[in-house]
Short mmCIF file of C-alpha atoms in Angstrom, two decimals:
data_model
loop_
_atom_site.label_atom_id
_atom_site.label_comp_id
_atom_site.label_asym_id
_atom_site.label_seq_id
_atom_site.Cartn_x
_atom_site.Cartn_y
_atom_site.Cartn_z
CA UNK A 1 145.72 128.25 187.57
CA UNK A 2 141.95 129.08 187.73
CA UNK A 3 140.18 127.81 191.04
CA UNK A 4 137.51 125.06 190.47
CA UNK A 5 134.15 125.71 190.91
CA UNK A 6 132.86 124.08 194.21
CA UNK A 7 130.26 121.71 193.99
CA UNK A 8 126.34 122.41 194.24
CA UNK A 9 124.17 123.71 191.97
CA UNK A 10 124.02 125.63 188.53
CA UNK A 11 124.12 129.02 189.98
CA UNK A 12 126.81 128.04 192.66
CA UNK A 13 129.22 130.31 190.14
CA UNK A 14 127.91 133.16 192.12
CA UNK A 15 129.89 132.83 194.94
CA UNK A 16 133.56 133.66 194.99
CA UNK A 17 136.51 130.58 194.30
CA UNK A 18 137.48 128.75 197.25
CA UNK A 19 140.47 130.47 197.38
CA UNK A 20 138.73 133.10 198.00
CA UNK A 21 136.81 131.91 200.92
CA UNK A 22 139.41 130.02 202.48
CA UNK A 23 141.26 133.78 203.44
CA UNK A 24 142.71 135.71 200.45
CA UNK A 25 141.42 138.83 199.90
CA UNK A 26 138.22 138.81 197.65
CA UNK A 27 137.86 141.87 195.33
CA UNK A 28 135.23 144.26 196.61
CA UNK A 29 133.01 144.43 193.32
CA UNK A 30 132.88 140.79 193.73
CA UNK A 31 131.47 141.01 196.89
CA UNK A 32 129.12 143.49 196.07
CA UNK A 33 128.12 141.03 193.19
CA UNK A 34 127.54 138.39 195.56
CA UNK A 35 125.65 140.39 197.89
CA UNK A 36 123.19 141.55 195.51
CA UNK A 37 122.45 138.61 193.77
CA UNK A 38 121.53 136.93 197.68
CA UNK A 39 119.07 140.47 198.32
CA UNK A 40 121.36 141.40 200.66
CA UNK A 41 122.20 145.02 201.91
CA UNK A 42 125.49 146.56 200.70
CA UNK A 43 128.00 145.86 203.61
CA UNK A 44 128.57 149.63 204.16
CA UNK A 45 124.91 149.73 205.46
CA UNK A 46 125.51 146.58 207.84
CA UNK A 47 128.47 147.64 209.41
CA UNK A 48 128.04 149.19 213.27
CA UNK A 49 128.00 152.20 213.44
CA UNK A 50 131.74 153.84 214.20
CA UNK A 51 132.23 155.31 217.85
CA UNK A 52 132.30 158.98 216.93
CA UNK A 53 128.64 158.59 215.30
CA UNK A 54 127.86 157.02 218.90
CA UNK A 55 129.47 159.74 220.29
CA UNK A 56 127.73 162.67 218.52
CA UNK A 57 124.27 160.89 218.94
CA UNK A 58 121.89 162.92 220.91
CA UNK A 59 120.94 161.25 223.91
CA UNK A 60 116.91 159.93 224.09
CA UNK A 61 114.76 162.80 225.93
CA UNK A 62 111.74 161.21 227.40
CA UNK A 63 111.01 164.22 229.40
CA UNK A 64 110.94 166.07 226.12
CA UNK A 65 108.67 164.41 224.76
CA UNK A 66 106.11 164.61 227.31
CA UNK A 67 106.32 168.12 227.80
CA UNK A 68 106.34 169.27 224.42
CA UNK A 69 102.52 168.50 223.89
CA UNK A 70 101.64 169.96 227.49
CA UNK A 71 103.50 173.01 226.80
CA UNK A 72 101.90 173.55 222.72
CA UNK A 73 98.60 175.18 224.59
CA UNK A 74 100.64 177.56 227.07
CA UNK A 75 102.65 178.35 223.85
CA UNK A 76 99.27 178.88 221.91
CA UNK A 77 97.68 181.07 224.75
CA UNK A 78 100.72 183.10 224.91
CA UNK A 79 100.61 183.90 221.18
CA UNK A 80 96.69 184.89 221.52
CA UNK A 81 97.90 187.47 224.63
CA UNK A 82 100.64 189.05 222.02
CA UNK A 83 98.67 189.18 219.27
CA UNK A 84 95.90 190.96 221.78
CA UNK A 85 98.39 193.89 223.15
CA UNK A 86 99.67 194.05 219.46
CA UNK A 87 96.18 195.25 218.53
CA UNK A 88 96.07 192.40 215.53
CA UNK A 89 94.14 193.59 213.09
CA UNK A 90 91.21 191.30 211.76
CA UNK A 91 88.01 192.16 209.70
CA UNK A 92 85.26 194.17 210.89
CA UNK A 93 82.44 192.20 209.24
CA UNK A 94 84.22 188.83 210.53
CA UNK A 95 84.02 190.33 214.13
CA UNK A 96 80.18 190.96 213.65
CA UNK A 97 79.35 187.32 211.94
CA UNK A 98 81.12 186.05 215.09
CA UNK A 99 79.18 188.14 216.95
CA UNK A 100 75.74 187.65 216.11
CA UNK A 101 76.41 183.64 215.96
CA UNK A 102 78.03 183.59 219.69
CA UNK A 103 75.29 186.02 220.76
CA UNK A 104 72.05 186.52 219.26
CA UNK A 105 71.44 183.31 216.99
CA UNK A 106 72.24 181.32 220.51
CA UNK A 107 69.57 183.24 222.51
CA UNK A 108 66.72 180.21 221.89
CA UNK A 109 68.78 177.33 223.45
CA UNK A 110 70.02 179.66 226.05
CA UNK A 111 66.85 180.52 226.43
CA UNK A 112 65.02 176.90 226.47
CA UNK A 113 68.10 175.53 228.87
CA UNK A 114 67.72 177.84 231.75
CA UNK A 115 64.20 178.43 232.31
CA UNK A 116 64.35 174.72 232.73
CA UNK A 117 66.57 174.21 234.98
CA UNK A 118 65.42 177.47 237.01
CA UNK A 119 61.37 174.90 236.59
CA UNK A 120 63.49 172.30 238.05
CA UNK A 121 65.46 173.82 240.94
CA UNK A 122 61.90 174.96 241.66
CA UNK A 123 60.31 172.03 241.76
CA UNK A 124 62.66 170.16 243.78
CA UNK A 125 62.83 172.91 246.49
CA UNK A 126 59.04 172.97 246.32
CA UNK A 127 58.63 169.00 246.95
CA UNK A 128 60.99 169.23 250.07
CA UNK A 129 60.33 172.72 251.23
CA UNK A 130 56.29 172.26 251.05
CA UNK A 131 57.14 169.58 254.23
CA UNK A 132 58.44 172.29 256.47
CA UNK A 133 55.70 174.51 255.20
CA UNK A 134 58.95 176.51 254.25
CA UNK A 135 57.21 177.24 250.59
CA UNK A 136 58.39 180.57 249.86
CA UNK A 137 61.88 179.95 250.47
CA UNK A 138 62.24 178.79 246.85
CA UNK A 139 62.18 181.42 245.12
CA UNK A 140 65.49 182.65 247.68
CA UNK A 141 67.28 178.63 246.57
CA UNK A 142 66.14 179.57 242.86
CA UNK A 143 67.80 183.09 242.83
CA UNK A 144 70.74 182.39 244.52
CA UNK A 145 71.21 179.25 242.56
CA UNK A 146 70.84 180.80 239.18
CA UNK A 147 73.19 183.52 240.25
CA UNK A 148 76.00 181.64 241.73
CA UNK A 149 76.33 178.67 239.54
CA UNK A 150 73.88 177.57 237.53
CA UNK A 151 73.02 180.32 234.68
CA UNK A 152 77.10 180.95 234.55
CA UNK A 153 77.51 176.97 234.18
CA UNK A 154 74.63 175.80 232.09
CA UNK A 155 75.56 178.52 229.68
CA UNK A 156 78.65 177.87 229.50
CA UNK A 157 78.70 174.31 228.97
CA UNK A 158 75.62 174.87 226.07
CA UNK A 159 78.36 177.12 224.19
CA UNK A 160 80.90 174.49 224.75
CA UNK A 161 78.93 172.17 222.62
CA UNK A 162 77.10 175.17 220.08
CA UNK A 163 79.66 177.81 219.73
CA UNK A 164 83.09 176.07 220.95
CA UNK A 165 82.37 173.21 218.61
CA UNK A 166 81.51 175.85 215.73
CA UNK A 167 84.90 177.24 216.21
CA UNK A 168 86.84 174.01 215.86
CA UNK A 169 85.07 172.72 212.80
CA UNK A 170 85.33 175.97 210.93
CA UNK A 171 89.25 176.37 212.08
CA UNK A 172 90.05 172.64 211.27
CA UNK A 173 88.48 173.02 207.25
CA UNK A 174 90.41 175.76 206.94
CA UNK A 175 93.40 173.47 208.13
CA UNK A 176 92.53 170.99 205.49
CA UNK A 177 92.07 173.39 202.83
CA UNK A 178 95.62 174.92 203.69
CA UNK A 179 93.90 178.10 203.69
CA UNK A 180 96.05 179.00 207.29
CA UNK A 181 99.03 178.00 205.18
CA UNK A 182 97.95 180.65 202.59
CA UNK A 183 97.46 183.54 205.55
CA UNK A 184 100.88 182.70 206.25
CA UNK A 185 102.12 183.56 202.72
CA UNK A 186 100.44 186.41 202.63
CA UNK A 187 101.98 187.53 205.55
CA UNK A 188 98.88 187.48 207.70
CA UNK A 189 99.09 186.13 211.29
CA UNK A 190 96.18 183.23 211.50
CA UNK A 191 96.68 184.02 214.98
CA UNK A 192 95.35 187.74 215.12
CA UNK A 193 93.07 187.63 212.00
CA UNK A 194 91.13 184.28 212.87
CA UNK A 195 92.00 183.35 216.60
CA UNK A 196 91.24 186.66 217.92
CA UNK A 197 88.17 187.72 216.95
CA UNK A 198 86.32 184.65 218.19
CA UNK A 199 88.22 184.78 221.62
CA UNK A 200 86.63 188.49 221.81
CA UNK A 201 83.42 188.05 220.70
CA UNK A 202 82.85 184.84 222.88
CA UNK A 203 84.14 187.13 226.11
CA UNK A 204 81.53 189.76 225.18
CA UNK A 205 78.69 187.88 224.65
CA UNK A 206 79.15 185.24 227.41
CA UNK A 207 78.44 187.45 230.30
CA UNK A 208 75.62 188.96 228.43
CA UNK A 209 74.18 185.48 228.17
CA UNK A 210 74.34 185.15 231.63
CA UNK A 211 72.45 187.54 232.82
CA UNK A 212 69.61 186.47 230.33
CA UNK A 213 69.88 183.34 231.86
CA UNK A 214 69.67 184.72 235.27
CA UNK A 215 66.59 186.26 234.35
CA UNK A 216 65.01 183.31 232.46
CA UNK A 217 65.58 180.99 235.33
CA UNK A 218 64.11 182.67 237.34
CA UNK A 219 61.05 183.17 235.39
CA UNK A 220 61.19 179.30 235.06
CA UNK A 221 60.85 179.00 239.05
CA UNK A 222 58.59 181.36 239.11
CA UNK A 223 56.30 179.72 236.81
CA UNK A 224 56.75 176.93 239.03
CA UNK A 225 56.62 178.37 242.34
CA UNK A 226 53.46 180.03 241.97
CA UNK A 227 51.67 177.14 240.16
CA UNK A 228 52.67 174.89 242.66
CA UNK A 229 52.50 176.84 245.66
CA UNK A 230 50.20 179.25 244.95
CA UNK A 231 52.50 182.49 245.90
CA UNK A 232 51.48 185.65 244.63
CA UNK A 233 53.79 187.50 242.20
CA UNK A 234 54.58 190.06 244.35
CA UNK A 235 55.39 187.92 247.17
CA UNK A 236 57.32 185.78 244.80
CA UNK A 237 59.48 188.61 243.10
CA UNK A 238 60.13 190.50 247.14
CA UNK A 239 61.89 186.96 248.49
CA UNK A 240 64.18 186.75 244.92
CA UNK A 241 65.14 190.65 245.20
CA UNK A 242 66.03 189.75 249.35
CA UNK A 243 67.68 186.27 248.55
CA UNK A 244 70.37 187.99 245.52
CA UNK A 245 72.70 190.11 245.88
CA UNK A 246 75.91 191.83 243.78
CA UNK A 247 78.08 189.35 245.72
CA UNK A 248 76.44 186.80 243.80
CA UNK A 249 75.54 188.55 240.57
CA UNK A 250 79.31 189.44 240.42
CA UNK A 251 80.62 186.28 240.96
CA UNK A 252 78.44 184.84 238.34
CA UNK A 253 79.97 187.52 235.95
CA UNK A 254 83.10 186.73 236.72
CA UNK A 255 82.82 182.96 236.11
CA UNK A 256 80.82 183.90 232.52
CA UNK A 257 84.08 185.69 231.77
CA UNK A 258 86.84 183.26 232.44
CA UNK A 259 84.07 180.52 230.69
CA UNK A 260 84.13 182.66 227.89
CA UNK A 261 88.08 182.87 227.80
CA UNK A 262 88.14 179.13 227.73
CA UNK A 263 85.59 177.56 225.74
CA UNK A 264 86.90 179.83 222.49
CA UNK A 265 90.66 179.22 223.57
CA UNK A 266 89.83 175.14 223.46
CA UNK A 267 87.73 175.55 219.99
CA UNK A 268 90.53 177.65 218.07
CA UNK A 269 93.12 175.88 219.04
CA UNK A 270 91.60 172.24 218.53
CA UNK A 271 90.74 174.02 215.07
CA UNK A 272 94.12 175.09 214.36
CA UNK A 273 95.59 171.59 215.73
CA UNK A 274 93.49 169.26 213.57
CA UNK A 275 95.07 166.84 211.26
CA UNK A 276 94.64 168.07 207.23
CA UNK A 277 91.83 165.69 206.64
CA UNK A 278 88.20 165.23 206.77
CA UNK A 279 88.40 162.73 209.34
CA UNK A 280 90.38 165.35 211.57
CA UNK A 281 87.48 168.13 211.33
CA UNK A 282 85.37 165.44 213.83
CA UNK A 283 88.45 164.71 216.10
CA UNK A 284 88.76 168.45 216.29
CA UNK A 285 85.54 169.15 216.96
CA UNK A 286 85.13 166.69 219.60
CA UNK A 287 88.30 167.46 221.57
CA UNK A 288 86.91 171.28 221.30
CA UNK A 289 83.64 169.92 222.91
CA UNK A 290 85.25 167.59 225.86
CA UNK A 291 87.79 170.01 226.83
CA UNK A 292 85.54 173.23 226.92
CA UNK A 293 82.63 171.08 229.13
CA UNK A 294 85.57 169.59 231.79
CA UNK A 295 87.44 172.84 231.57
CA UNK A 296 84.17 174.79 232.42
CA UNK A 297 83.65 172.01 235.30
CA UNK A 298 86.63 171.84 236.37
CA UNK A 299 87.09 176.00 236.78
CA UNK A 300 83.58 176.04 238.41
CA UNK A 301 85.48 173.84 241.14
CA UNK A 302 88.65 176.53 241.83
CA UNK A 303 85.57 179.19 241.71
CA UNK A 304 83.46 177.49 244.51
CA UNK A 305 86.87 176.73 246.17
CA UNK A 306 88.03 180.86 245.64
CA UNK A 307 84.51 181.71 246.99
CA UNK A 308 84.37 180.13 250.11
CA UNK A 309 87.91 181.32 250.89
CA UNK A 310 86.84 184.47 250.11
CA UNK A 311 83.43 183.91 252.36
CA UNK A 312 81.36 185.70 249.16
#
């Protein structure tokens, strides 16, 4: 005999006889019927998961997962250092583009920046100095200043933002335009033929552009020091060429080097790291900016720390 419908409304047929529901086994496409017709999930994909699937589940790796990002840079630098002893091979007339735009075309802002600060470190020595009648001694503050930290940072920092951030955009467009992806069907390693270059040509010209600063800030305290003090030239120039020395001149060097090292290692690889879209060419180009100005900061610090050790 056929089960009666239980009461409720028109479209109460949907659910299985109360026979059914009361304990006998209901028919699996009926349920499946049922199930649908109430949006439901099929009951395969509600059921718990069985203890072997527990079991094989990898266990959560927090640790992982923190040091993954920290370690993407060391992995990064690494490949730049193989690529370098592999003698990667990259495009002559690239090299030179890269060249004259880290170098020459920055010579007017390099130029502009440090003879102002060397006016400045002038003028502050001169105010406080003047009260000792201890004049002269700024041109031995401005020398030793420009030397030691000042030309090596203010340079730095001012291709941070220029040259640094030139990198990134230019690396992240690529990015976008898949244009990486297609070196890496060609069979061309982004790493040597786009990476490298800029990393060399920023290490060459960066300690060049410190010594031009060097010798623009001091022309900038000069200008100040004997307009405000009224020192002759000669007097001016004999204090500067007793207050430096290669202790100092080499230190700045080697700061302009490592500078160098890092500001294009934080532009390529904020390039290379940028999300594929246009919105990602400005995060890039940012993060290339904030980490090349704190990293140059920040190694200034273990320099003057190294230094003093070092009683240079």
């Amino acid at each position: 005999m056929r089960p009666s419908r239980p009461p409720g409304p028109r479209w109460a047929w949907a659910w299985p006889p109360a026979a059914w529901r009361h304990g006998d086994a209901a028919p699996e496409r009926h349920t499946a019927a049922r199930r649908l017709l109430l949006g439901l999930r099929p009951a395969a994909a509600t059921r718990p998961a069985s203890r072997q699937a527990l079991r094989l589940r990898p266990p959560p790796m927090p640790l992982a997962s923190v040091l993954t990002p920290m370690l993407r840079p060391v992995a990064f630098v690494g490949e730049v250092v193989l690529a370098a002893t592999r003698g990667g091979a990259f495009r002559a007339r690239d090299f030179n583009r890269v060249l004259a735009d880290a170098g020459a075309r920055a010579l007017p802002i390099v130029t502009v920046v440090n003879m102002l600060v060397g006016a400045i470190l002038a003028f502050v020595g001169a105010v406080q100095l003047v009260k000792f009648g201890a004049g002269i001694f700024v041109a031995d503050g401005v020398a030793i200043a420009a030397a030691r930290e000042m030309a090596a940072v203010i340079t730095a920092v001012v291709m941070a933002g220029r040259t640094g951030a030139a990198f990134a955009a230019e690396l992240a467009t690529m990015q976008a335009n898949e244009e990486v992806d297609a070196l890496k069907v060609l069979g061309i390693d982004p790493i040597a033929w786009l990476v490298l270059p800029r990393v060399l040509a920023l290490i060459l010209m960066l300690p060049l552009l410190y010594a031009y600063g060097v010798a623009t800030g001091l022309f900038g305290g000069f200008l100040v020091g004997s307009t405000m003090l009224q020192v002759s030239p000669a007097a001016y120039f004999d204090r500067t060429l007793n207050a430096l020395s290669w202790a100092h001149l080499g230190l700045g060097l080697s700061k302009s080097f490592a500078f160098g090292v890092l500001v294009a290692l934080a532009g390529c690889y904020c390039g290379l790291t940028a999300q594929r879209h246009a919105a990602g060419v400005g995060l890039a180009t940012t993060r290339a900016v904030v980490i090349g100005i704190v990293g140059v900061i920040a190694l200034d610090a273990v320099f003057a720390i190294c230094a003093n050790a070092l009683n240079i």
